[in-house]
GROMACS .gro file of C-alpha atoms in nm:
model
  395
    1MET     CA    1  -5.531 -17.857  -6.677
    2LEU     CA    2  -5.663 -17.987  -7.008
    3ASP     CA    3  -5.594 -18.356  -7.074
    4LEU     CA    4  -5.518 -18.359  -7.447
    5THR     CA    5  -5.489 -18.740  -7.457
    6LYS     CA    6  -5.848 -18.785  -7.347
    7LEU     CA    7  -5.962 -18.500  -7.569
    8ALA     CA    8  -5.803 -18.654  -7.882
    9ARG     CA    9  -6.042 -18.951  -7.863
   10GLN     CA   10  -6.334 -18.714  -7.931
   11MET     CA   11  -6.174 -18.538  -8.228
   12GLN     CA   12  -6.265 -18.808  -8.483
   13GLY     CA   13  -6.635 -18.776  -8.408
   14LEU     CA   14  -6.612 -18.397  -8.425
   15SER     CA   15  -6.432 -18.417  -8.760
   16GLN     CA   16  -6.700 -18.642  -8.910
   17HIS     CA   17  -6.976 -18.412  -8.785
   18LEU     CA   18  -6.808 -18.106  -8.940
   19THR     CA   19  -6.769 -18.286  -9.275
   20LEU     CA   20  -7.141 -18.366  -9.287
   21GLU     CA   21  -7.232 -18.013  -9.177
   22ALA     CA   22  -7.014 -17.860  -9.451
   23ALA     CA   23  -7.196 -18.063  -9.717
   24ALA     CA   24  -7.536 -17.960  -9.580
   25SER     CA   25  -7.423 -17.597  -9.565
   26ARG     CA   26  -7.331 -17.603  -9.934
   27GLN     CA   27  -7.678 -17.729 -10.022
   28ARG     CA   28  -7.841 -17.456  -9.813
   29LEU     CA   29  -7.623 -17.194  -9.980
   30GLU     CA   30  -7.720 -17.312 -10.330
   31LEU     CA   31  -8.086 -17.297 -10.230
   32ALA     CA   32  -8.043 -16.947 -10.089
   33GLN     CA   33  -7.873 -16.830 -10.409
   34GLN     CA   34  -8.166 -16.960 -10.614
   35HIS     CA   35  -8.418 -16.782 -10.389
   36LEU     CA   36  -8.215 -16.461 -10.414
   37LYS     CA   37  -8.229 -16.474 -10.796
   38ASN     CA   38  -8.603 -16.534 -10.783
   39ALA     CA   39  -8.640 -16.242 -10.542
   40TYR     CA   40  -8.482 -16.005 -10.797
   41LYS     CA   41  -8.803 -16.021 -11.002
   42SER     CA   42  -9.049 -16.008 -10.711
   43GLN     CA   43  -8.866 -15.772 -10.474
   44GLN     CA   44  -9.137 -15.506 -10.459
   45ASP     CA   45  -9.411 -15.767 -10.411
   46LEU     CA   46  -9.217 -15.916 -10.121
   47ILE     CA   47  -9.171 -15.572  -9.966
   48ASP     CA   48  -9.545 -15.506  -9.998
   49ARG     CA   49  -9.625 -15.838  -9.827
   50GLN     CA   50  -9.369 -15.763  -9.561
   51GLU     CA   51  -9.524 -15.424  -9.490
   52LYS     CA   52  -9.881 -15.552  -9.492
   53TRP     CA   53  -9.815 -15.841  -9.254
   54ARG     CA   54  -9.537 -15.687  -9.045
   55ASP     CA   55  -9.740 -15.712  -8.721
   56ARG     CA   56  -9.800 -16.083  -8.784
   57ILE     CA   57  -9.442 -16.180  -8.877
   58LEU     CA   58  -9.259 -16.327  -8.580
   59PHE     CA   59  -8.899 -16.333  -8.705
   60ALA     CA   60  -8.652 -16.045  -8.738
   61ASN     CA   61  -8.625 -15.928  -9.096
   62ALA     CA   62  -8.503 -15.627  -9.290
   63THR     CA   63  -8.630 -15.427  -9.587
   64PRO     CA   64  -8.402 -15.380  -9.891
   65ILE     CA   65  -8.384 -15.013  -9.989
   66GLU     CA   66  -8.192 -15.081 -10.309
   67PRO     CA   67  -8.228 -15.361 -10.570
   68LEU     CA   68  -8.112 -15.694 -10.430
   69GLU     CA   69  -7.863 -15.736 -10.715
   70THR     CA   70  -7.681 -15.414 -10.614
   71CYS     CA   71  -7.300 -15.441 -10.620
   72ILE     CA   72  -7.137 -15.099 -10.588
   73GLU     CA   73  -6.766 -15.020 -10.589
   74ILE     CA   74  -6.667 -14.829 -10.275
   75PRO     CA   75  -6.497 -14.497 -10.360
   76VAL     CA   76  -6.133 -14.422 -10.277
   77PRO     CA   77  -6.115 -14.177  -9.983
   78PRO     CA   78  -5.923 -13.848  -9.994
   79LYS     CA   79  -5.571 -13.847  -9.849
   80ILE     CA   80  -5.667 -13.588  -9.587
   81HIS     CA   81  -5.922 -13.727  -9.340
   82THR     CA   82  -5.980 -13.812  -8.974
   83VAL     CA   83  -6.109 -14.129  -8.810
   84ILE     CA   84  -6.236 -14.148  -8.451
   85ALA     CA   85  -6.313 -14.462  -8.249
   86THR     CA   86  -6.391 -14.575  -7.897
   87ASP     CA   87  -6.406 -14.915  -7.732
   88GLY     CA   88  -6.450 -15.027  -7.372
   89SER     CA   89  -6.331 -15.283  -7.122
   90GLN     CA   90  -6.390 -15.344  -6.753
   91ILE     CA   91  -6.288 -15.504  -6.427
   92ALA     CA   92  -6.591 -15.690  -6.295
   93PRO     CA   93  -6.691 -15.673  -5.927
   94ASN     CA   94  -6.569 -15.965  -5.716
   95HIS     CA   95  -6.664 -16.034  -5.354
   96HIS     CA   96  -6.331 -16.212  -5.307
   97GLU     CA   97  -6.126 -15.902  -5.388
   98ILE     CA   98  -6.024 -15.640  -5.133
   99ALA     CA   99  -6.325 -15.422  -5.222
  100TYR     CA  100  -6.649 -15.477  -5.409
  101CYS     CA  101  -6.638 -15.231  -5.700
  102TYR     CA  102  -6.603 -15.228  -6.075
  103LEU     CA  103  -6.408 -15.024  -6.327
  104LEU     CA  104  -6.492 -14.914  -6.680
  105ASN     CA  105  -6.211 -14.817  -6.913
  106ILE     CA  106  -6.299 -14.643  -7.241
  107GLY     CA  107  -6.026 -14.642  -7.506
  108ARG     CA  108  -6.010 -14.328  -7.723
  109VAL     CA  109  -5.847 -14.295  -8.064
  110VAL     CA  110  -5.832 -14.004  -8.309
  111LEU     CA  111  -5.621 -14.062  -8.620
  112HIS     CA  112  -5.543 -13.767  -8.852
  113TYR     CA  113  -5.425 -13.858  -9.201
  114GLY     CA  114  -5.236 -13.614  -9.424
  115GLN     CA  115  -5.259 -13.335  -9.166
  116ASN     CA  116  -4.924 -13.346  -8.982
  117ARG     CA  117  -5.103 -13.382  -8.649
  118HIS     CA  118  -5.032 -13.616  -8.362
  119PRO     CA  119  -5.291 -13.891  -8.301
  120LEU     CA  120  -5.481 -13.927  -7.977
  121LEU     CA  121  -5.434 -14.267  -7.813
  122ASP     CA  122  -5.548 -14.293  -7.452
  123SER     CA  123  -5.821 -14.422  -7.222
  124LEU     CA  124  -6.065 -14.283  -6.967
  125PRO     CA  125  -6.101 -14.502  -6.654
  126GLU     CA  126  -6.390 -14.466  -6.410
  127VAL     CA  127  -6.440 -14.665  -6.091
  128PHE     CA  128  -6.788 -14.736  -5.952
  129TYR     CA  129  -6.823 -14.812  -5.582
  130ARG     CA  130  -7.135 -14.637  -5.453
  131PRO     CA  131  -7.434 -14.856  -5.356
  132GLU     CA  132  -7.652 -14.699  -5.625
  133ASP     CA  133  -7.395 -14.804  -5.886
  134LEU     CA  134  -7.350 -15.156  -5.750
  135TYR     CA  135  -7.699 -15.258  -5.646
  136MET     CA  136  -7.947 -15.036  -5.834
  137SER     CA  137  -7.985 -15.284  -6.120
  138ARG     CA  138  -8.099 -15.561  -5.886
  139GLN     CA  139  -8.440 -15.398  -5.851
  140TRP     CA  140  -8.494 -15.493  -6.216
  141GLY     CA  141  -8.349 -15.843  -6.178
  142ILE     CA  142  -8.029 -15.748  -6.365
  143ARG     CA  143  -7.698 -15.877  -6.235
  144THR     CA  144  -7.434 -15.614  -6.162
  145GLU     CA  145  -7.200 -15.770  -6.422
  146GLU     CA  146  -7.466 -15.731  -6.693
  147TRP     CA  147  -7.551 -15.377  -6.586
  148MET     CA  148  -7.183 -15.290  -6.602
  149SER     CA  149  -7.167 -15.391  -6.969
  150PHE     CA  150  -7.481 -15.187  -7.046
  151ARG     CA  151  -7.327 -14.883  -6.879
  152ARG     CA  152  -7.013 -14.938  -7.085
  153THR     CA  153  -7.216 -14.925  -7.408
  154ALA     CA  154  -7.360 -14.585  -7.312
  155SER     CA  155  -7.018 -14.455  -7.207
  156GLU     CA  156  -6.859 -14.559  -7.538
  157ALA     CA  157  -7.121 -14.358  -7.731
  158THR     CA  158  -7.093 -14.053  -7.503
  159VAL     CA  159  -6.713 -14.043  -7.523
  160LEU     CA  160  -6.724 -14.092  -7.901
  161ALA     CA  161  -6.953 -13.789  -7.940
  162GLU     CA  162  -6.729 -13.579  -7.717
  163LEU     CA  163  -6.427 -13.672  -7.928
  164ALA     CA  164  -6.606 -13.614  -8.258
  165CYS     CA  165  -6.735 -13.272  -8.159
  166SER     CA  166  -6.414 -13.147  -7.994
  167SER     CA  167  -6.130 -13.297  -8.198
  168LEU     CA  168  -6.185 -13.073  -8.502
  169SER     CA  169  -6.130 -12.698  -8.496
  170PRO     CA  170  -6.368 -12.467  -8.690
  171SER     CA  171  -6.117 -12.452  -8.977
  172GLU     CA  172  -6.118 -12.833  -9.001
  173LYS     CA  173  -6.492 -12.888  -9.025
  174ASP     CA  174  -6.467 -12.962  -9.396
  175ILE     CA  175  -6.216 -13.245  -9.346
  176PRO     CA  176  -6.386 -13.584  -9.411
  177THR     CA  177  -6.432 -13.751  -9.072
  178LEU     CA  178  -6.572 -14.085  -8.958
  179ALA     CA  179  -6.670 -14.197  -8.607
  180MET     CA  180  -6.656 -14.577  -8.562
  181VAL     CA  181  -6.757 -14.826  -8.294
  182ASP     CA  182  -6.698 -15.198  -8.271
  183GLY     CA  183  -7.021 -15.394  -8.301
  184SER     CA  184  -7.385 -15.329  -8.371
  185LEU     CA  185  -7.575 -15.003  -8.334
  186ILE     CA  186  -7.888 -15.212  -8.274
  187TYR     CA  187  -7.894 -15.277  -7.901
  188TRP     CA  188  -8.092 -15.600  -7.903
  189PHE     CA  189  -8.036 -15.652  -7.530
  190LEU     CA  190  -8.259 -15.353  -7.453
  191GLU     CA  191  -8.568 -15.549  -7.562
  192GLN     CA  192  -8.545 -15.763  -7.249
  193LEU     CA  193  -8.496 -15.472  -7.005
  194PRO     CA  194  -8.769 -15.303  -6.800
  195ILE     CA  195  -8.859 -14.953  -6.917
  196ASP     CA  196  -8.690 -14.780  -6.620
  197ALA     CA  197  -8.363 -14.966  -6.683
  198ARG     CA  198  -8.379 -14.902  -7.057
  199ASP     CA  199  -8.432 -14.530  -7.000
  200ARG     CA  200  -8.096 -14.509  -6.824
  201ILE     CA  201  -7.907 -14.657  -7.119
  202LEU     CA  202  -8.072 -14.560  -7.450
  203PRO     CA  203  -8.138 -14.182  -7.410
  204PRO     CA  204  -7.768 -14.094  -7.347
  205VAL     CA  205  -7.674 -14.299  -7.655
  206LEU     CA  206  -7.931 -14.130  -7.880
  207GLU     CA  207  -7.830 -13.790  -7.745
  208ALA     CA  208  -7.466 -13.864  -7.832
  209TRP     CA  209  -7.568 -13.969  -8.184
  210GLN     CA  210  -7.767 -13.646  -8.222
  211GLN     CA  211  -7.458 -13.445  -8.131
  212MET     CA  212  -7.264 -13.616  -8.410
  213ARG     CA  213  -7.557 -13.559  -8.644
  214ASP     CA  214  -7.555 -13.185  -8.564
  215ALA     CA  215  -7.178 -13.179  -8.625
  216GLN     CA  216  -7.228 -13.367  -8.957
  217ILE     CA  217  -6.985 -13.641  -8.855
  218PRO     CA  218  -7.107 -13.982  -8.978
  219LEU     CA  219  -7.137 -14.265  -8.726
  220MET     CA  220  -7.072 -14.628  -8.821
  221GLY     CA  221  -7.086 -14.964  -8.646
  222TYR     CA  222  -6.845 -15.226  -8.784
  223LEU     CA  223  -6.933 -15.594  -8.735
  224SER     CA  224  -6.672 -15.857  -8.812
  225ALA     CA  225  -6.788 -16.219  -8.839
  226SER     CA  226  -7.151 -16.109  -8.816
  227ARG     CA  227  -7.403 -16.379  -8.725
  228ASN     CA  228  -7.701 -16.174  -8.841
  229VAL     CA  229  -7.977 -16.328  -9.056
  230GLU     CA  230  -8.206 -16.029  -9.120
  231GLY     CA  231  -8.133 -16.044  -9.493
  232MET     CA  232  -8.182 -16.421  -9.512
  233ASN     CA  233  -8.509 -16.378  -9.326
  234PHE     CA  234  -8.635 -16.147  -9.600
  235LEU     CA  235  -8.599 -16.442  -9.839
  236ARG     CA  236  -8.814 -16.646  -9.598
  237LEU     CA  237  -9.108 -16.440  -9.728
  238LEU     CA  238  -9.044 -16.600 -10.067
  239ALA     CA  239  -8.999 -16.946  -9.915
  240CYS     CA  240  -9.324 -16.924  -9.716
  241THR     CA  241  -9.561 -17.206  -9.814
  242HIS     CA  242  -9.872 -17.041  -9.670
  243PRO     CA  243 -10.105 -16.804  -9.861
  244VAL     CA  244  -9.980 -16.506  -9.657
  245PRO     CA  245  -9.686 -16.462  -9.412
  246ASP     CA  246  -9.912 -16.472  -9.107
  247CYS     CA  247  -9.684 -16.639  -8.852
  248LEU     CA  248  -9.923 -16.582  -8.563
  249SER     CA  249 -10.188 -16.797  -8.733
  250PHE     CA  250  -9.982 -17.058  -8.918
  251CYS     CA  251  -9.647 -17.086  -8.734
  252PRO     CA  252  -9.682 -16.939  -8.383
  253ASN     CA  253  -9.389 -17.141  -8.244
  254GLN     CA  254  -9.083 -17.015  -8.430
  255LEU     CA  255  -8.856 -17.246  -8.231
  256GLU     CA  256  -8.993 -17.539  -8.430
  257LYS     CA  257  -8.886 -17.634  -8.784
  258VAL     CA  258  -9.133 -17.415  -8.972
  259PRO     CA  259  -9.164 -17.449  -9.356
  260CYS     CA  260  -8.982 -17.126  -9.444
  261LYS     CA  261  -8.668 -17.212  -9.244
  262VAL     CA  262  -8.504 -17.373  -9.543
  263PHE     CA  263  -8.176 -17.180  -9.507
  264GLU     CA  264  -8.122 -17.206  -9.131
  265PRO     CA  265  -7.859 -17.159  -8.990
  266LEU     CA  266  -7.710 -16.986  -9.297
  267ARG     CA  267  -7.600 -16.629  -9.224
  268ASP     CA  268  -7.626 -16.317  -9.439
  269THR     CA  269  -7.248 -16.303  -9.478
  270ALA     CA  270  -7.236 -16.652  -9.633
  271LEU     CA  271  -7.480 -16.553  -9.907
  272TRP     CA  272  -7.325 -16.215  -9.985
  273ALA     CA  273  -6.980 -16.371 -10.004
  274THR     CA  274  -7.104 -16.531 -10.327
  275GLN     CA  275  -7.234 -16.199 -10.467
  276LEU     CA  276  -6.963 -15.943 -10.391
  277LYS     CA  277  -6.607 -15.886 -10.509
  278PRO     CA  278  -6.339 -15.722 -10.291
  279GLY     CA  279  -6.410 -15.351 -10.253
  280GLN     CA  280  -6.782 -15.383 -10.328
  281ARG     CA  281  -7.089 -15.335 -10.111
  282GLY     CA  282  -7.428 -15.497 -10.147
  283PRO     CA  283  -7.772 -15.335 -10.122
  284LEU     CA  284  -7.865 -15.104  -9.838
  285TRP     CA  285  -8.120 -15.246  -9.593
  286ARG     CA  286  -8.342 -15.093  -9.325
  287SER     CA  287  -8.359 -15.304  -9.011
  288ASN     CA  288  -8.706 -15.374  -8.870
  289ALA     CA  289  -8.588 -15.479  -8.522
  290ARG     CA  290  -8.862 -15.391  -8.275
  291ILE     CA  291  -8.625 -15.208  -8.042
  292LEU     CA  292  -8.569 -14.954  -8.320
  293GLU     CA  293  -8.919 -14.818  -8.258
  294LEU     CA  294  -8.756 -14.637  -7.963
  295TYR     CA  295  -8.482 -14.482  -8.179
  296GLY     CA  296  -8.710 -14.216  -8.327
  297ASP     CA  297  -8.568 -14.081  -8.653
  298GLN     CA  298  -8.234 -14.253  -8.590
  299THR     CA  299  -8.337 -14.601  -8.702
  300ILE     CA  300  -8.059 -14.825  -8.832
  301TYR     CA  301  -7.964 -14.915  -9.190
  302PHE     CA  302  -7.701 -15.167  -9.289
  303CYS     CA  303  -7.521 -15.325  -9.582
  304TYR     CA  304  -7.260 -15.594  -9.639
  305VAL     CA  305  -6.915 -15.513  -9.770
  306HIS     CA  306  -6.643 -15.736  -9.910
  307VAL     CA  307  -6.344 -15.578  -9.735
  308GLY     CA  308  -6.099 -15.826  -9.889
  309THR     CA  309  -6.057 -16.055  -9.589
  310GLU     CA  310  -6.424 -16.114  -9.506
  311ILE     CA  311  -6.778 -15.993  -9.555
  312ALA     CA  312  -6.832 -15.722  -9.293
  313ARG     CA  313  -7.168 -15.585  -9.184
  314ILE     CA  314  -7.177 -15.204  -9.174
  315GLU     CA  315  -7.447 -15.024  -8.976
  316VAL     CA  316  -7.530 -14.652  -8.986
  317PRO     CA  317  -7.816 -14.436  -8.851
  318ALA     CA  318  -8.082 -14.314  -9.092
  319TRP     CA  319  -7.933 -13.964  -9.115
  320VAL     CA  320  -7.613 -14.115  -9.258
  321ALA     CA  321  -7.782 -14.361  -9.494
  322GLU     CA  322  -8.016 -14.093  -9.634
  323ASN     CA  323  -7.729 -13.855  -9.713
  324ALA     CA  324  -7.569 -14.013 -10.021
  325ALA     CA  325  -7.253 -13.800 -10.013
  326MET     CA  326  -7.197 -13.861  -9.641
  327PHE     CA  327  -7.264 -14.233  -9.675
  328ASP     CA  328  -7.027 -14.279  -9.969
  329SER     CA  329  -6.755 -14.083  -9.788
  330ALA     CA  330  -6.799 -14.293  -9.474
  331MET     CA  331  -6.776 -14.616  -9.670
  332GLY     CA  332  -6.454 -14.505  -9.838
  333LEU     CA  333  -6.295 -14.411  -9.504
  334MET     CA  334  -6.407 -14.742  -9.353
  335LEU     CA  335  -6.251 -14.952  -9.629
  336ALA     CA  336  -5.926 -14.754  -9.603
  337GLN     CA  337  -5.921 -14.828  -9.229
  338VAL     CA  338  -5.959 -15.201  -9.296
  339GLN     CA  339  -5.674 -15.193  -9.547
  340LYS     CA  340  -5.449 -14.999  -9.308
  341GLY     CA  341  -5.533 -15.249  -9.034
  342TYR     CA  342  -5.461 -15.557  -9.250
  343GLY     CA  343  -5.819 -15.684  -9.242
  344TYR     CA  344  -5.974 -15.492  -8.952
  345PRO     CA  345  -6.022 -15.115  -8.896
  346VAL     CA  346  -5.704 -14.985  -8.737
  347ALA     CA  347  -5.884 -14.717  -8.532
  348ILE     CA  348  -6.116 -14.971  -8.366
  349ALA     CA  349  -5.827 -15.211  -8.304
  350GLU     CA  350  -5.624 -14.935  -8.139
  351ALA     CA  351  -5.923 -14.824  -7.930
  352HIS     CA  352  -5.954 -15.181  -7.805
  353ASN     CA  353  -5.583 -15.194  -7.723
  354GLN     CA  354  -5.616 -14.872  -7.525
  355ALA     CA  355  -5.923 -14.999  -7.338
  356VAL     CA  356  -5.827 -15.358  -7.256
  357VAL     CA  357  -5.747 -15.425  -6.891
  358ARG     CA  358  -5.473 -15.688  -6.875
  359GLY     CA  359  -5.370 -15.899  -6.578
  360GLY     CA  360  -5.093 -15.661  -6.476
  361ASP     CA  361  -5.328 -15.361  -6.499
  362LYS     CA  362  -5.580 -15.538  -6.279
  363ALA     CA  363  -5.314 -15.620  -6.019
  364ARG     CA  364  -5.194 -15.258  -6.015
  365PHE     CA  365  -5.553 -15.132  -5.985
  366PHE     CA  366  -5.617 -15.340  -5.673
  367ALA     CA  367  -5.272 -15.253  -5.533
  368LEU     CA  368  -5.355 -14.884  -5.569
  369LEU     CA  369  -5.695 -14.944  -5.410
  370GLU     CA  370  -5.533 -15.132  -5.123
  371ARG     CA  371  -5.294 -14.844  -5.051
  372GLN     CA  372  -5.582 -14.599  -5.046
  373MET     CA  373  -5.782 -14.817  -4.806
  374ILE     CA  374  -5.486 -14.853  -4.568
  375LYS     CA  375  -5.419 -14.481  -4.591
  376ALA     CA  376  -5.784 -14.422  -4.494
  377GLY     CA  377  -5.731 -14.627  -4.178
  378LEU     CA  378  -5.905 -14.949  -4.281
  379ARG     CA  379  -5.772 -15.274  -4.136
  380ASN     CA  380  -5.772 -15.638  -4.250
  381VAL     CA  381  -5.743 -15.532  -4.611
  382GLY     CA  382  -5.683 -15.826  -4.844
  383THR     CA  383  -5.834 -16.085  -5.074
  384SER     CA  384  -6.033 -16.385  -4.951
  385TYR     CA  385  -5.854 -16.713  -4.880
  386LYS     CA  386  -6.032 -16.865  -5.181
  387GLU     CA  387  -5.897 -16.598  -5.418
  388ALA     CA  388  -5.548 -16.623  -5.271
  389ARG     CA  389  -5.542 -17.004  -5.316
  390LYS     CA  390  -5.670 -16.981  -5.676
  391ARG     CA  391  -5.371 -16.766  -5.769
  392GLY     CA  392  -5.119 -17.037  -5.696
  393SER     CA  393  -5.086 -17.416  -5.663
  394ILE     CA  394  -4.905 -17.613  -5.392
  395ALA     CA  395  -4.963 -17.948  -5.563
   0.00000   0.00000   0.00000
């Protein structure tokens, strides 16, 4: 139980800290705005330096594909269109439960607008209990709980492709359609994985994306409250005090306060909030994350959009970004989804609601499992004494 009386004594210090931090953040934002204006004139020179020294730069950065001052109005989508989304949830394995297993639940949503068709709102559960599912990841030093989340990422992409390629009949192929996922299409976590582990996650994802590419259905990742700084890091090339941006020679330890970190910890969204009006998007960027070297011709592009309630980061594969008509259509459908969802895409929100495993669902899952185990002739089926005591208090 949280003791609010004791906690209140610490609130004054926290309040003072936040006041000072807000003032410092305003100063960093003004500095970033000035650097952005200066970068308008030297954008191509910065890109050339970035490309020349890319193997010596030690921080994640992106390349602007359009002028930095770009502010484009997002087009209004047609009344007839379709939006598809998936999201996932899970029940983690627990040695104190009646059986050591885990469950993935992938929420599926297909919303047809202006077509007089029923939506699809359901989920696909899958339980994992075999030793190869539970313990295989340990050979790579990956905890089962982490591996479960990686598997969920691949399943979300696979199910999304299946929906996108099967939900439209041949006569409906010309209907504008958008496939959406919650979160980034850049799987940063893969950088830390051994090659064998990575090869079990990334290839199914890229194959699913290729299926959507063949079907000409644009894929989009929607990031709310993004913490990304790839755009800000491009401005670090302008703030660099050394003759060339050779981090390996001049600033090998990026954890230290190096000269170009004048904006840290300012995020991209904070800067673009000062540049965009509701309904506008900023310039298109190409991410240079190292993991994208494994994506082949499906590298990731992104831009920031003022959706009215916040600055959202939108990510798409190269085949969407390089097709102007497809990209513009996808952006229009995305903004309409945000408006229908009162600040967040309704299809993604509904996919989450279909996927989430609540306390009652978890209890019913283990009750069903218990009945099956008893039916199979197993004895002494039940939770550990520790788990049983945690579920209730006698004090």
